[in-house]
Short mmCIF file of C-alpha atoms in Angstrom, two decimals:
data_model
loop_
_atom_site.label_atom_id
_atom_site.label_comp_id
_atom_site.label_asym_id
_atom_site.label_seq_id
_atom_site.Cartn_x
_atom_site.Cartn_y
_atom_site.Cartn_z
CA MET A 1 30.33 39.46 -30.69
CA SER A 2 28.20 41.98 -27.58
CA ARG A 3 25.09 39.07 -28.78
CA LYS A 4 27.28 36.08 -27.76
CA ILE A 5 28.41 37.11 -24.95
CA TYR A 6 24.39 37.92 -24.05
CA LEU A 7 22.98 34.41 -25.07
CA ALA A 8 26.32 33.20 -22.59
CA LEU A 9 25.65 35.30 -19.62
CA PHE A 10 21.59 34.26 -20.85
CA ALA A 11 22.68 30.88 -20.54
CA LEU A 12 24.72 30.75 -17.13
CA LEU A 13 22.00 32.60 -15.90
CA LEU A 14 19.79 29.54 -16.65
CA VAL A 15 21.78 27.09 -15.31
CA THR A 16 22.28 28.83 -11.96
CA LEU A 17 18.30 28.88 -11.51
CA ILE A 18 17.84 25.33 -12.64
CA SER A 19 20.34 24.97 -9.87
CA SER A 20 18.64 27.05 -7.29
CA CYS A 21 15.06 25.48 -8.50
CA LYS A 22 17.07 21.67 -7.60
CA LYS A 23 18.84 22.80 -4.63
CA VAL A 24 15.65 24.56 -3.08
CA GLU A 25 13.39 22.12 -3.95
CA GLU A 26 15.27 18.71 -1.80
CA GLU A 27 16.70 20.75 1.08
CA ASN A 28 12.34 21.50 1.17
CA TYR A 29 11.59 18.28 2.73
CA THR A 30 11.46 17.11 6.37
CA TYR A 31 12.69 15.11 7.61
CA SER A 32 13.04 12.52 11.20
CA ILE A 33 13.88 9.63 12.88
CA SER A 34 10.19 9.38 15.06
CA LYS A 35 10.97 6.04 16.89
CA VAL A 36 14.07 3.19 17.03
CA TRP A 37 13.55 -0.06 18.98
CA TRP A 38 14.85 -3.01 19.17
CA SER A 39 13.21 -6.86 17.77
CA ASP A 40 14.33 -9.77 17.77
CA SER A 41 17.55 -10.87 19.66
CA ILE A 42 19.17 -13.53 19.70
CA ASP A 43 21.16 -14.90 23.39
CA THR A 44 20.21 -18.70 23.41
CA ASN A 45 22.54 -18.56 26.70
CA LEU A 46 21.10 -16.16 28.49
CA ASP A 47 24.45 -14.34 29.93
CA GLY A 48 22.78 -11.08 28.76
CA TYR A 49 24.94 -10.79 25.59
CA VAL A 50 23.21 -11.52 21.84
CA GLN A 51 24.63 -12.48 18.58
CA SER A 52 22.21 -10.58 16.98
CA LYS A 53 18.82 -8.04 16.98
CA ARG A 54 17.09 -6.18 15.12
CA LEU A 55 17.07 -1.87 14.84
CA ASN A 56 14.54 -0.29 13.03
CA PHE A 57 13.82 3.09 12.81
CA ASP A 58 10.45 4.60 12.09
CA VAL A 59 11.27 7.51 9.50
CA HIS A 60 8.87 10.22 9.12
CA LEU A 61 8.23 13.54 5.62
CA ARG A 62 6.39 16.39 6.45
CA GLU A 63 5.80 16.64 3.30
CA ASN A 64 2.46 15.12 1.01
CA THR A 65 4.57 13.69 -1.37
CA ILE A 66 6.91 10.12 -2.59
CA ARG A 67 10.95 10.39 -2.15
CA VAL A 68 13.53 7.22 -2.18
CA ILE A 69 15.31 6.99 1.42
CA ASN A 70 18.33 5.63 3.09
CA ALA A 71 19.74 4.49 6.38
CA ARG A 72 23.76 4.38 7.23
CA VAL A 73 24.17 2.42 10.39
CA TYR A 74 27.17 3.21 12.29
CA TYR A 75 28.33 1.52 15.38
CA LYS A 76 31.63 1.81 18.62
CA LEU A 77 32.94 0.25 21.23
CA HIS A 78 30.79 2.34 24.38
CA ASP A 79 33.99 3.91 24.81
CA ALA A 80 35.53 4.84 21.67
CA SER A 81 35.86 8.84 20.25
CA SER A 82 34.71 7.54 17.39
CA PHE A 83 31.76 5.88 15.18
CA THR A 84 32.85 2.69 12.45
CA PHE A 85 30.11 2.50 9.48
CA TYR A 86 28.29 -0.98 9.51
CA THR A 87 26.01 -0.95 6.90
CA TYR A 88 22.65 0.16 4.91
CA ALA A 89 19.56 -0.68 5.61
CA GLY A 90 18.39 -0.91 2.14
CA GLU A 91 16.71 2.04 -0.52
CA GLN A 92 13.23 2.48 -0.19
CA ASN A 93 9.98 5.23 -0.70
CA ALA A 94 9.56 7.22 2.06
CA LYS A 95 5.47 8.56 1.94
CA GLY A 96 5.37 11.37 3.41
CA GLY A 97 2.39 12.62 5.81
CA ASP A 98 4.31 11.98 8.91
CA THR A 99 2.69 8.72 8.49
CA ASP A 100 5.28 5.71 9.15
CA ASN A 101 7.84 4.75 6.61
CA ASN A 102 10.61 1.95 8.73
CA LEU A 103 13.66 0.69 7.85
CA PHE A 104 16.05 -2.00 9.91
CA VAL A 105 19.24 -3.39 10.05
CA THR A 106 20.66 -6.62 11.65
CA ILE A 107 22.66 -6.55 14.20
CA GLY A 108 25.34 -9.91 14.40
CA LYS A 109 24.92 -12.89 12.29
CA PRO A 110 24.26 -12.97 9.47
CA ASN A 111 26.13 -9.43 8.97
CA LYS A 112 29.27 -8.55 10.44
CA GLU A 113 29.57 -10.45 14.57
CA LEU A 114 30.80 -8.04 17.21
CA ALA A 115 33.14 -9.33 19.58
CA ARG A 116 31.76 -9.40 23.48
CA ASN A 117 30.94 -5.63 24.78
CA PHE A 118 29.46 -3.04 24.70
CA TYR A 119 28.09 -0.83 22.12
CA ASP A 120 26.48 2.15 20.20
CA PHE A 121 24.90 3.13 17.26
CA LYS A 122 23.85 6.00 14.90
CA ILE A 123 21.19 6.42 12.34
CA GLU A 124 21.71 8.71 9.53
CA ILE A 125 18.78 8.87 7.02
CA PHE A 126 19.54 10.15 3.48
CA GLU A 127 17.76 10.54 0.18
CA ALA A 128 19.52 7.55 -2.16
CA ARG A 129 19.20 10.45 -5.40
CA SER A 130 21.39 13.51 -4.32
CA GLY A 131 22.57 11.39 -1.13
CA ARG A 132 22.88 13.98 1.31
CA THR A 133 22.10 13.60 5.26
CA VAL A 134 18.15 14.92 5.90
CA ALA A 135 18.15 13.30 9.95
CA VAL A 136 20.00 11.57 12.08
CA SER A 137 19.30 9.27 15.62
CA ASP A 138 22.80 9.01 17.70
CA PRO A 139 23.29 8.33 22.01
CA ARG A 140 22.21 11.74 22.23
CA ASP A 141 19.05 11.47 21.27
CA SER A 142 17.57 7.36 22.17
CA THR A 143 18.42 5.37 25.39
CA LEU A 144 18.64 2.92 23.12
CA LEU A 145 21.22 4.17 21.05
CA THR A 146 24.34 2.53 23.23
CA MET A 147 25.22 0.07 26.11
CA GLN A 148 24.12 -2.77 23.73
CA LYS A 149 25.35 -5.75 24.83
CA PHE A 150 26.73 -8.31 21.83
CA GLU A 151 29.77 -10.99 20.83
CA ALA A 152 30.24 -13.19 18.55
CA SER A 153 27.39 -15.83 17.98
CA SER A 154 30.84 -19.09 18.40
CA ASN A 155 30.66 -17.55 22.31
CA ASP A 156 25.73 -18.69 21.95
CA LYS A 157 24.16 -21.92 21.25
CA ASN A 158 24.05 -21.01 17.58
CA TYR A 159 20.87 -22.00 15.67
CA SER A 160 20.22 -21.87 12.26
CA ILE A 161 17.19 -21.95 9.82
CA LYS A 162 16.87 -23.32 6.06
CA THR A 163 14.11 -23.41 4.02
CA ARG A 164 12.82 -24.90 0.79
CA TRP A 165 9.40 -25.25 -1.22
CA SER A 166 8.45 -27.62 -2.49
CA GLU A 167 4.84 -29.17 -4.40
CA SER A 168 4.16 -25.82 -5.26
CA TYR A 169 1.23 -25.60 -7.75
CA ASP A 170 0.70 -22.76 -10.02
CA ARG A 171 -2.15 -23.76 -12.34
CA ASN A 172 -1.84 -20.88 -14.66
CA ASN A 173 1.22 -21.39 -15.04
CA ASN A 174 1.82 -17.32 -14.30
CA GLY A 175 4.30 -17.65 -11.79
CA TYR A 176 1.80 -17.10 -8.55
CA TRP A 177 0.87 -20.91 -6.73
CA ARG A 178 -2.10 -20.98 -4.79
CA TYR A 179 -0.22 -23.69 -2.46
CA ALA A 180 2.60 -24.38 -1.96
CA ARG A 181 4.38 -26.96 0.33
CA LEU A 182 7.34 -24.49 3.00
CA ASN A 183 10.03 -27.04 4.48
CA ILE A 184 11.69 -25.69 7.82
CA ASN A 185 14.95 -27.72 9.18
CA VAL A 186 16.26 -26.09 12.11
CA ASP A 187 19.52 -26.59 13.16
CA ILE A 188 21.97 -26.30 16.29
CA ASP A 189 26.64 -26.48 15.78
CA THR A 190 26.00 -29.09 18.34
CA ALA A 191 26.58 -32.59 18.30
CA MET A 192 22.62 -33.22 21.06
CA GLN A 193 19.50 -33.38 20.83
CA LYS A 194 16.42 -30.72 21.13
CA THR A 195 13.56 -30.29 21.66
CA VAL A 196 12.43 -26.93 19.82
CA TYR A 197 8.79 -24.90 18.76
CA ALA A 198 8.22 -22.73 15.94
CA LYS A 199 5.37 -20.10 14.99
CA LEU A 200 5.42 -18.89 10.74
CA PHE A 201 4.12 -15.45 10.06
CA TYR A 202 3.47 -14.37 6.53
CA LYS A 203 2.53 -10.33 5.01
CA ASN A 204 2.11 -8.79 2.14
CA VAL A 205 5.84 -7.31 0.38
CA LEU A 206 4.10 -3.95 0.70
CA ASP A 207 3.21 -4.10 4.52
CA ASN A 208 5.58 -3.64 7.78
CA THR A 209 3.59 -5.58 10.30
CA TYR A 210 3.64 -9.44 10.04
CA LYS A 211 0.56 -12.31 10.91
CA LEU A 212 0.28 -15.58 12.35
CA TYR A 213 0.12 -17.82 9.43
CA HIS A 214 0.42 -20.98 11.58
CA GLN A 215 2.71 -22.27 14.89
CA PHE A 216 3.98 -25.71 14.90
CA SER A 217 4.02 -28.42 17.43
CA ASP A 218 6.85 -28.94 19.72
CA PHE A 219 9.27 -31.30 17.30
CA THR A 220 12.82 -32.37 17.73
CA ILE A 221 16.93 -31.37 16.32
CA PHE A 222 19.28 -32.80 16.81
CA ASN A 223 22.92 -31.29 15.21
CA HIS A 224 22.74 -30.70 11.37
CA ASP A 225 20.17 -33.78 10.76
CA THR A 226 17.49 -33.17 8.20
CA SER A 227 15.99 -36.48 8.85
CA ASP A 228 14.01 -33.30 11.75
CA THR A 229 12.84 -31.10 8.59
CA VAL A 230 9.32 -29.57 9.52
CA SER A 231 6.91 -28.33 7.18
CA TYR A 232 3.35 -26.32 6.11
CA MET A 233 1.40 -26.06 3.50
CA ILE A 234 1.05 -22.76 2.33
CA GLY A 235 -2.36 -21.07 0.16
CA SER A 236 -5.56 -22.93 -0.55
CA PRO A 237 -6.92 -24.29 1.08
CA THR A 238 -5.43 -23.41 4.18
CA ILE A 239 -4.50 -19.39 5.01
CA GLU A 240 -5.84 -18.13 0.60
CA LEU A 241 -3.83 -15.54 0.26
CA GLN A 242 -5.21 -13.09 -2.60
CA ASN A 243 -3.10 -12.36 -6.28
CA GLY A 244 0.29 -10.12 -4.40
CA ALA A 245 3.81 -11.06 -3.21
CA TYR A 246 4.84 -12.13 0.20
CA ASP A 247 7.18 -12.38 2.69
CA PHE A 248 7.69 -14.54 4.96
CA LYS A 249 9.47 -15.34 8.90
CA ILE A 250 10.11 -17.84 10.78
CA GLU A 251 10.72 -17.42 15.27
CA VAL A 252 12.31 -21.22 16.59
CA TYR A 253 12.60 -20.85 20.60
CA GLU A 254 13.41 -23.94 22.41
CA PHE A 255 10.92 -25.52 24.54
CA GLY A 256 9.29 -24.49 27.42
CA SER A 257 10.59 -20.77 27.27
CA ASN A 258 9.82 -18.12 25.28
CA ILE A 259 13.05 -17.08 24.81
CA LEU A 260 13.80 -16.56 20.32
CA VAL A 261 16.63 -18.90 19.42
CA ALA A 262 16.68 -18.40 15.69
CA TYR A 263 14.60 -16.97 12.88
CA ALA A 264 14.41 -16.13 9.79
CA ASP A 265 12.87 -12.70 7.42
CA GLU A 266 13.11 -11.58 4.63
CA ASN A 267 16.50 -10.84 4.48
CA THR A 268 16.40 -14.63 3.37
CA GLN A 269 15.88 -14.74 0.00
CA SER A 270 13.48 -17.90 0.43
CA LEU A 271 11.09 -16.13 2.09
CA ARG A 272 10.60 -13.02 0.15
CA GLY A 273 8.36 -11.55 -2.46
CA VAL A 274 7.05 -15.21 -2.47
CA ARG A 275 3.63 -15.29 -5.12
CA PHE A 276 0.89 -16.76 -4.58
CA GLU A 277 -2.88 -15.93 -5.57
CA SER A 278 -6.19 -17.07 -5.08
CA GLU A 279 -7.92 -20.30 -5.90
CA LYS A 280 -10.04 -18.28 -7.50
CA ASP A 281 -7.21 -16.24 -9.89
CA ASP A 282 -5.52 -19.33 -10.57
CA SER A 283 -8.29 -21.58 -12.23
CA TYR A 284 -9.23 -22.00 -15.68
CA HIS A 285 -12.08 -24.45 -17.46
CA TYR A 286 -11.58 -26.80 -20.42
CA SER A 287 -14.84 -26.79 -23.16
CA ILE A 288 -14.72 -28.98 -25.54
CA THR A 289 -16.90 -26.66 -27.79
CA LYS A 290 -17.71 -28.50 -31.11
CA VAL A 291 -17.13 -32.74 -32.61
CA TRP A 292 -18.14 -34.46 -35.93
CA TRP A 293 -17.50 -37.00 -37.40
CA SER A 294 -15.01 -37.28 -41.19
CA ASP A 295 -14.02 -40.03 -43.76
CA GLN A 296 -16.10 -42.46 -42.80
CA ILE A 297 -16.05 -45.32 -45.00
CA ASP A 298 -19.07 -47.31 -45.78
CA ALA A 299 -18.59 -50.74 -48.51
CA ASP A 300 -22.28 -52.38 -48.57
CA GLY A 301 -23.81 -48.11 -47.52
CA ASP A 302 -26.33 -50.27 -45.64
CA GLY A 303 -25.18 -46.69 -42.42
CA TYR A 304 -22.82 -48.98 -40.46
CA THR A 305 -19.62 -47.48 -41.11
CA GLN A 306 -16.58 -49.76 -40.39
CA TYR A 307 -14.39 -47.22 -39.64
CA ARG A 308 -14.87 -42.70 -39.24
CA LYS A 309 -12.77 -39.83 -38.14
CA LEU A 310 -14.34 -38.38 -34.37
CA ASN A 311 -13.69 -35.12 -34.13
CA PHE A 312 -13.75 -32.83 -31.96
CA VAL A 313 -12.68 -29.06 -30.85
CA THR A 314 -11.28 -27.98 -26.74
CA GLU A 315 -10.79 -24.95 -25.72
CA VAL A 316 -9.28 -22.73 -23.02
CA ASN A 317 -11.46 -19.84 -21.15
CA GLN A 318 -7.33 -18.18 -21.26
CA ASN A 319 -5.34 -17.40 -23.88
CA ALA A 320 -2.53 -19.33 -23.60
CA GLY A 321 -0.61 -22.26 -24.44
CA ARG A 322 -1.79 -26.58 -22.53
CA THR A 323 -1.01 -29.72 -22.42
CA ILE A 324 -3.91 -32.22 -22.62
CA TYR A 325 -4.55 -35.72 -23.90
CA ALA A 326 -8.02 -37.86 -24.41
CA LYS A 327 -9.90 -40.72 -23.86
CA ILE A 328 -12.84 -41.91 -26.13
CA PHE A 329 -15.14 -43.94 -24.72
CA TYR A 330 -18.39 -46.15 -26.07
CA LEU A 331 -21.29 -47.63 -24.80
CA HIS A 332 -22.86 -50.71 -26.69
CA PRO A 333 -26.13 -50.29 -26.95
CA ASP A 334 -26.22 -54.14 -24.41
CA SER A 335 -24.54 -52.55 -21.78
CA ALA A 336 -24.59 -50.05 -18.60
CA ASP A 337 -21.54 -48.97 -19.19
CA TYR A 338 -18.38 -47.23 -20.70
CA SER A 339 -15.54 -49.09 -22.86
CA LEU A 340 -12.91 -47.17 -22.68
CA TYR A 341 -11.99 -46.98 -27.09
CA ASP A 342 -8.72 -45.20 -26.91
CA SER A 343 -6.13 -43.06 -25.51
CA THR A 344 -4.38 -39.68 -26.70
CA ALA A 345 -0.90 -38.72 -27.13
CA ASN A 346 -0.35 -35.35 -25.20
CA TYR A 347 -0.82 -32.01 -27.96
CA ASN A 348 -1.49 -28.28 -27.46
CA ILE A 349 -3.76 -26.07 -27.61
CA VAL A 350 -4.32 -22.01 -26.74
CA GLY A 351 -7.11 -20.70 -25.70
CA THR A 352 -9.90 -20.31 -28.38
CA SER A 353 -8.13 -20.83 -31.59
CA GLN A 354 -10.09 -23.13 -34.23
CA SER A 355 -6.52 -25.01 -34.49
CA ASN A 356 -7.31 -26.57 -31.55
CA ASN A 357 -8.74 -29.76 -33.53
CA TYR A 358 -8.19 -33.31 -32.92
CA PHE A 359 -9.54 -36.22 -34.14
CA VAL A 360 -9.52 -39.99 -33.28
CA GLY A 361 -9.56 -43.16 -35.49
CA ILE A 362 -12.80 -44.99 -35.02
CA GLY A 363 -13.30 -48.40 -36.39
CA GLY A 364 -11.38 -50.18 -38.57
CA ALA A 365 -7.55 -52.04 -38.24
CA SER A 366 -7.17 -50.89 -35.06
CA ALA A 367 -10.17 -51.48 -32.86
CA GLN A 368 -13.45 -52.69 -35.49
CA LEU A 369 -16.52 -52.34 -34.00
CA ASP A 370 -19.60 -55.29 -34.02
CA SER A 371 -22.99 -54.13 -35.57
CA ALA A 372 -25.01 -51.80 -33.05
CA ALA A 373 -25.74 -48.98 -32.72
CA TYR A 374 -22.97 -46.88 -30.66
CA ASN A 375 -23.46 -44.59 -27.95
CA PHE A 376 -19.48 -42.00 -27.68
CA LEU A 377 -18.07 -39.88 -24.55
CA ILE A 378 -14.84 -37.44 -25.11
CA SER A 379 -13.21 -36.78 -22.06
CA ILE A 380 -10.25 -33.99 -21.63
CA TYR A 381 -6.92 -34.38 -19.20
CA GLU A 382 -4.27 -33.02 -17.95
CA PRO A 383 -0.79 -34.96 -17.18
CA THR A 384 0.51 -34.35 -14.55
CA ARG A 385 2.88 -36.70 -12.50
CA ASP A 386 0.68 -38.79 -10.33
CA THR A 387 -0.62 -41.83 -10.97
CA VAL A 388 -3.93 -39.44 -10.82
CA GLU A 389 -5.75 -38.36 -13.70
CA ALA A 390 -6.76 -34.80 -14.04
CA PHE A 391 -10.27 -34.79 -15.57
CA GLN A 392 -11.07 -31.52 -16.91
CA VAL A 393 -14.74 -32.22 -19.12
CA SER A 394 -16.25 -34.72 -20.99
CA ILE A 395 -18.71 -34.40 -24.03
CA SER A 396 -21.42 -37.70 -24.09
CA ALA A 397 -24.27 -39.12 -26.24
CA ALA A 398 -26.92 -37.51 -22.64
CA ASP A 399 -24.98 -33.62 -23.23
CA ASP A 400 -24.69 -33.66 -28.13
CA SER A 401 -26.82 -36.26 -30.63
CA ILE A 402 -24.04 -36.12 -32.97
CA LEU A 403 -22.44 -39.05 -30.32
CA ALA A 404 -25.60 -41.22 -29.99
CA LYS A 405 -26.75 -44.39 -31.66
CA GLN A 406 -23.90 -43.98 -34.46
CA LYS A 407 -23.61 -47.34 -36.81
CA PHE A 408 -20.94 -49.47 -36.56
CA GLU A 409 -20.14 -52.86 -38.49
CA PRO A 410 -16.06 -54.74 -38.81
CA ASP A 411 -15.31 -54.50 -42.36
CA THR A 412 -16.22 -58.03 -42.41
CA THR A 413 -19.88 -57.49 -43.14
CA ASP A 414 -18.91 -54.01 -44.45
CA VAL A 415 -18.99 -55.80 -48.24
CA LYS A 416 -20.27 -54.14 -51.00
CA LYS A 417 -23.22 -56.61 -52.49
#
């Protein structure tokens, strides 16, 4: 019995020690909110009351480690006695060593809108795993968290931005675009015409700071008309983006002013984590690695065949499936230019597999050739949605003698004597 009691006490002591260690581990980290600032204020009627703006704050973690944190933001009327929860900032990995870890929350549209009044705010940083509050900032710490003027968007001139992507190009089909067109439609809720201009920014999702990608010239919008959409091609060949995921931001200003009237950023799903890569990373190359003739029919044995199969193997330098088609051209000895003999249907190849072989019948009932020695050329294409053919690679008699001076005759002269 005493042995059982001893084991039970030992187990209890072990659990207590582990819990104590975990508690010490959690409480050993030192956090602070090093900076608070506002940005992206939307006040289109310029009355000093914004319909929305972004509350930014930098969190420092002293110890050289990485912890998952989140933030709770509270608000209250300036004259009220207690705060009310507003929203979370979202989980983020906080890097230690007193580096800046930027978090933010948009106050007002598109989140909960605030009626016209003065407001105070409070920020609480907490560790995502334990829920333990590790840093707080309120009006006692920063005057930027008090007496902030807000109003509902219905009291303001209300602009909005819609975005969509089109014309995306991903040659190697790995989910990373080489380029794509970003279409931007700016609307205003009232039936009026306005002239605006826009700035387009981008950043890697791992960065905190946006960089200017393009500034649009002035353009005119009217109400919710979609015909006033503007667009810009992102990626190669404008500003090429290296392999990675990118956030985009659009700022819209009324013509003749520097007053921000609308913006959209990584909080908009279509602008968050969009994957791009460089032209080099998005490239691959085809090659015709083997050509041979087979199944010849030469009834009179004079070396001139009425029919043969032209076989060839096409490979691609990435281990992926591709859809291609081929065109076969022939050159009569009395001609200076190749003529099209046949075009195949679409067919599939995979990487460098030797099973990528295909053949085209030359001569016979399909298209007989006059008695002569012909040169041949094989061209490979990728199918496209438009009329422009996507040529990839070719091989001709100048590259391989097996395509040179091949003798054919019609079946009417290929008669066994």
